[in-house]
CSV table of C-alpha atoms in Angstrom, one decimal:
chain,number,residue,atom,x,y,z
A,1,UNK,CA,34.5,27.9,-3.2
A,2,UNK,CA,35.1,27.5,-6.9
A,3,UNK,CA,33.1,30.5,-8.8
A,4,UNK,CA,32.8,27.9,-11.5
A,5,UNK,CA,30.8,25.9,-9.5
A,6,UNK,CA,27.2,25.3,-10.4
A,7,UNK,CA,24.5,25.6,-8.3
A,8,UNK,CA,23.7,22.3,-8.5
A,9,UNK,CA,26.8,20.9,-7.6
A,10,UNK,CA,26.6,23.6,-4.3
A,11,UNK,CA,23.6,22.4,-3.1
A,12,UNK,CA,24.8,18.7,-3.6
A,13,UNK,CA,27.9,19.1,-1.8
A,14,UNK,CA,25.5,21.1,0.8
A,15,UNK,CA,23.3,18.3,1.6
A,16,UNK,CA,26.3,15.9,1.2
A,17,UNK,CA,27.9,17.3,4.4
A,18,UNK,CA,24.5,18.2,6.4
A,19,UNK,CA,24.8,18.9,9.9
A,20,UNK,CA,21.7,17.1,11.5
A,21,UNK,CA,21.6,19.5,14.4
A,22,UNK,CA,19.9,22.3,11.5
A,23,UNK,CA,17.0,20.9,12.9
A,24,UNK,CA,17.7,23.0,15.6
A,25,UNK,CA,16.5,25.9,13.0
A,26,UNK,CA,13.0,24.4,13.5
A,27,UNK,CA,13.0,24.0,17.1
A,28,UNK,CA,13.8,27.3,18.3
A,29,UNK,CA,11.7,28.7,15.6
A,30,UNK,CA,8.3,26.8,16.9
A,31,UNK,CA,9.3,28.1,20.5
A,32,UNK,CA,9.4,31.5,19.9
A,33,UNK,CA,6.4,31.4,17.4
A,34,UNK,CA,4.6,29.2,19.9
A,35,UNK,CA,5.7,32.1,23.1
A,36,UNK,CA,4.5,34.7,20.7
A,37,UNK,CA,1.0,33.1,20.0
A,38,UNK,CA,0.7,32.9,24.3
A,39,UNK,CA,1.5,36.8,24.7
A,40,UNK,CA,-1.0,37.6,22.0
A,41,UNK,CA,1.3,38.5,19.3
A,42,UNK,CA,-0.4,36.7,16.8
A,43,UNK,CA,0.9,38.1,13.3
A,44,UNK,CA,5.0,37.8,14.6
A,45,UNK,CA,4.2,33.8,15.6
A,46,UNK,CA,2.1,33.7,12.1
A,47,UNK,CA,5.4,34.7,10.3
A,48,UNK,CA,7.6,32.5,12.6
A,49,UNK,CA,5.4,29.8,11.8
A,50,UNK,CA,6.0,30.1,7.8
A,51,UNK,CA,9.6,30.2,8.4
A,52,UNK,CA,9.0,26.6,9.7
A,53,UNK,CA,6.6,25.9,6.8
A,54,UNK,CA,9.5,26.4,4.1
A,55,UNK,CA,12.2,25.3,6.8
A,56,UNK,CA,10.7,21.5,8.1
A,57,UNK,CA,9.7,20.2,5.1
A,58,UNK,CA,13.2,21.2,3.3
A,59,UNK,CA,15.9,20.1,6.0
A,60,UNK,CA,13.6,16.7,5.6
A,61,UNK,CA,14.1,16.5,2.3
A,62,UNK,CA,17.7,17.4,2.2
A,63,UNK,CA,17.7,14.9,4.9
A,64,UNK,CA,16.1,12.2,2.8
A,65,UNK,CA,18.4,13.3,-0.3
A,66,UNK,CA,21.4,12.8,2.1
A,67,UNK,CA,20.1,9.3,3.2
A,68,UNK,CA,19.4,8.0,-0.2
A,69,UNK,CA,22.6,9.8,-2.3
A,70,UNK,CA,25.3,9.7,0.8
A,71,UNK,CA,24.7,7.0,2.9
A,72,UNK,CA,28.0,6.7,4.0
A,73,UNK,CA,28.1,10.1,5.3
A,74,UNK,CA,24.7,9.2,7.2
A,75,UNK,CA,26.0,6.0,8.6
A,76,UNK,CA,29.2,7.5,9.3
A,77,UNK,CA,27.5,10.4,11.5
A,78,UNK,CA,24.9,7.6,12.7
A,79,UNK,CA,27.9,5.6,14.2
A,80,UNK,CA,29.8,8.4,15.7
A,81,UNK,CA,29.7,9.1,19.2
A,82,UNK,CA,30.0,12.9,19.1
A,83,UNK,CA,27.5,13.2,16.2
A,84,UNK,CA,24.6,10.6,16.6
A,85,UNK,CA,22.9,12.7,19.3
A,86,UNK,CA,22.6,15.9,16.8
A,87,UNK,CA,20.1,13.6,15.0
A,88,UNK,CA,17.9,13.9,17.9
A,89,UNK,CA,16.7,17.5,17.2
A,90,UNK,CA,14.5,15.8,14.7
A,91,UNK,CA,12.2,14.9,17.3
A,92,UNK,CA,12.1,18.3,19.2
A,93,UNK,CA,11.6,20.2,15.8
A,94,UNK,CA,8.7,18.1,14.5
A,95,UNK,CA,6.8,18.2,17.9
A,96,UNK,CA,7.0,22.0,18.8
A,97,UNK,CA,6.1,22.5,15.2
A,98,UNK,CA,3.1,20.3,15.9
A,99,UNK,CA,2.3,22.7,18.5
A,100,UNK,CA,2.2,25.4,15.9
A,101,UNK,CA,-0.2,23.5,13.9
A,102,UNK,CA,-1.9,22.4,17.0
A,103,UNK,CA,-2.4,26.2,18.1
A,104,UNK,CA,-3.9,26.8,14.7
A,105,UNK,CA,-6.6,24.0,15.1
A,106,UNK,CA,-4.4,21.9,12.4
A,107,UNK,CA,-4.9,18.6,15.2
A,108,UNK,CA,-4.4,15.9,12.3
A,109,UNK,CA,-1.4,17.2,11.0
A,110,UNK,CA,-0.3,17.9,14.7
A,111,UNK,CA,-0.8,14.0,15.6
A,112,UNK,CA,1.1,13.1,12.5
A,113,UNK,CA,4.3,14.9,13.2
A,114,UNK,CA,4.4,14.0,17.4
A,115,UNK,CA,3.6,10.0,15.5
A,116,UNK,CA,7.2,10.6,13.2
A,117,UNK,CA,8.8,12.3,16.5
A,118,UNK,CA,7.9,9.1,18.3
A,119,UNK,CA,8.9,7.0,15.5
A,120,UNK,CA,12.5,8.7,15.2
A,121,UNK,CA,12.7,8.9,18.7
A,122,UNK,CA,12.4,5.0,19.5
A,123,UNK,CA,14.8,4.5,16.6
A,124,UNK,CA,17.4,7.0,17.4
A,125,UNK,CA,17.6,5.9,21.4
A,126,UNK,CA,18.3,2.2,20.0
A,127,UNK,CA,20.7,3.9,17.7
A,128,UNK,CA,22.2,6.1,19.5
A,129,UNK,CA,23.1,4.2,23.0
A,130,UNK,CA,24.0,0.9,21.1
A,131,UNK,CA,26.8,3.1,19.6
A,132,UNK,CA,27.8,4.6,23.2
A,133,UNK,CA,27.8,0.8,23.8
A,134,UNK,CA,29.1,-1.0,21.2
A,135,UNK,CA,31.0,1.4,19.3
A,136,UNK,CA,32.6,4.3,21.2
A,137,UNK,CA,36.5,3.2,21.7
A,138,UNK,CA,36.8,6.5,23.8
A,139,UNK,CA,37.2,6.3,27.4
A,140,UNK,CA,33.6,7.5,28.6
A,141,UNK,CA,34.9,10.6,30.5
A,142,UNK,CA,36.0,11.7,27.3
A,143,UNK,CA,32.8,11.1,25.4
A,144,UNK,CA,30.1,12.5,27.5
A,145,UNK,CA,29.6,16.2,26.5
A,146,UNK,CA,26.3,18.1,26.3
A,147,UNK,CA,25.6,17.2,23.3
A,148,UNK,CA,23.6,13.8,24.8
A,149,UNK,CA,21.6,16.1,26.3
A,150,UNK,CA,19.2,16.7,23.3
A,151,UNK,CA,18.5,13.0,23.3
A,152,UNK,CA,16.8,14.4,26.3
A,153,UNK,CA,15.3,17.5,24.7
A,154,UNK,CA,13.4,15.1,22.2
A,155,UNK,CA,12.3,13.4,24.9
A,156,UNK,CA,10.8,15.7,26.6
A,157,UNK,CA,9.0,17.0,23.4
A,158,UNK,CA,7.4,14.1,23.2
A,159,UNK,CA,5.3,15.1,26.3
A,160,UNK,CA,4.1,18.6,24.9
């Protein structure tokens, strides 16, 4: 990294090259907090769940940033095999952060997020399996890799 660099220009080329699996940040953040609030340690899920509060909202907007400023880099990651199922922690983070709010009597705001989840849900499984069928010039023995799997993760969250 250039020490010239700005911090503007950082934080651009940051969100430029976002990894859509930093969702995963969220995810595993609710679940603990969430784990923490059923064992009665109230204050450490408390502080897991404001790491979500600053966390969610942010990789959404970087997200929207990177969709609006660098949609070739979005499309590009949207139409590659090994990359498109990433997207799916989307769905996984907003719902078990749902359940945060949803712990904390927040239901409204709960219902929202698990209504976007489904949202990017239905969108991503067109999305995502039209590229396995359309797209993908791999042979499919080379293609499957665990990664797929989190299509089934957000599914699942759904169901929460």
């Amino acid at each position: 990294m250039d020490s010239g660099e700005g911090a503007l220009a950082r934080i651009n080329r940051q969100i430029r090259g976002l990894y859509p699996g930093y969702f995963a940040l969220v995810m595993a953040t609710g679940i603990i907090s969430n784990a923490a609030w059923h064992i009665g340690h109230r204050s450490a899920s408390d502080f897991l769940l404001g790491v979500n509060l600053v966390a969610f909202p942010l990789l959404l907007l970087a997200l929207a940033v990177r969709m609006t400023r660098f949609r070739g880099e979005v499309f590009a990651d949207l139409v590659n095999p090994r990359l498109v199922f990433s997207f799916f922690l989307i769905v996984p983070a907003a719902d078990v952060f749902g359940l945060q709010l949803a712990l904390r009597g927040q239901t409204e705001s709960a219902v929202f997020l698990w209504r976007f989840a489904l949202a990017v849900w239905t969108l991503l499984g067109y999305a995502s399996f039209s590229v396995l069928t359309f797209i993908n010039t791999e042979s499919g023995a080379d293609l499957v890799h665990g990664g797929w799997l989190i299509a089934i993760v957000g599914t699942e969250s759904l169901v929460l």
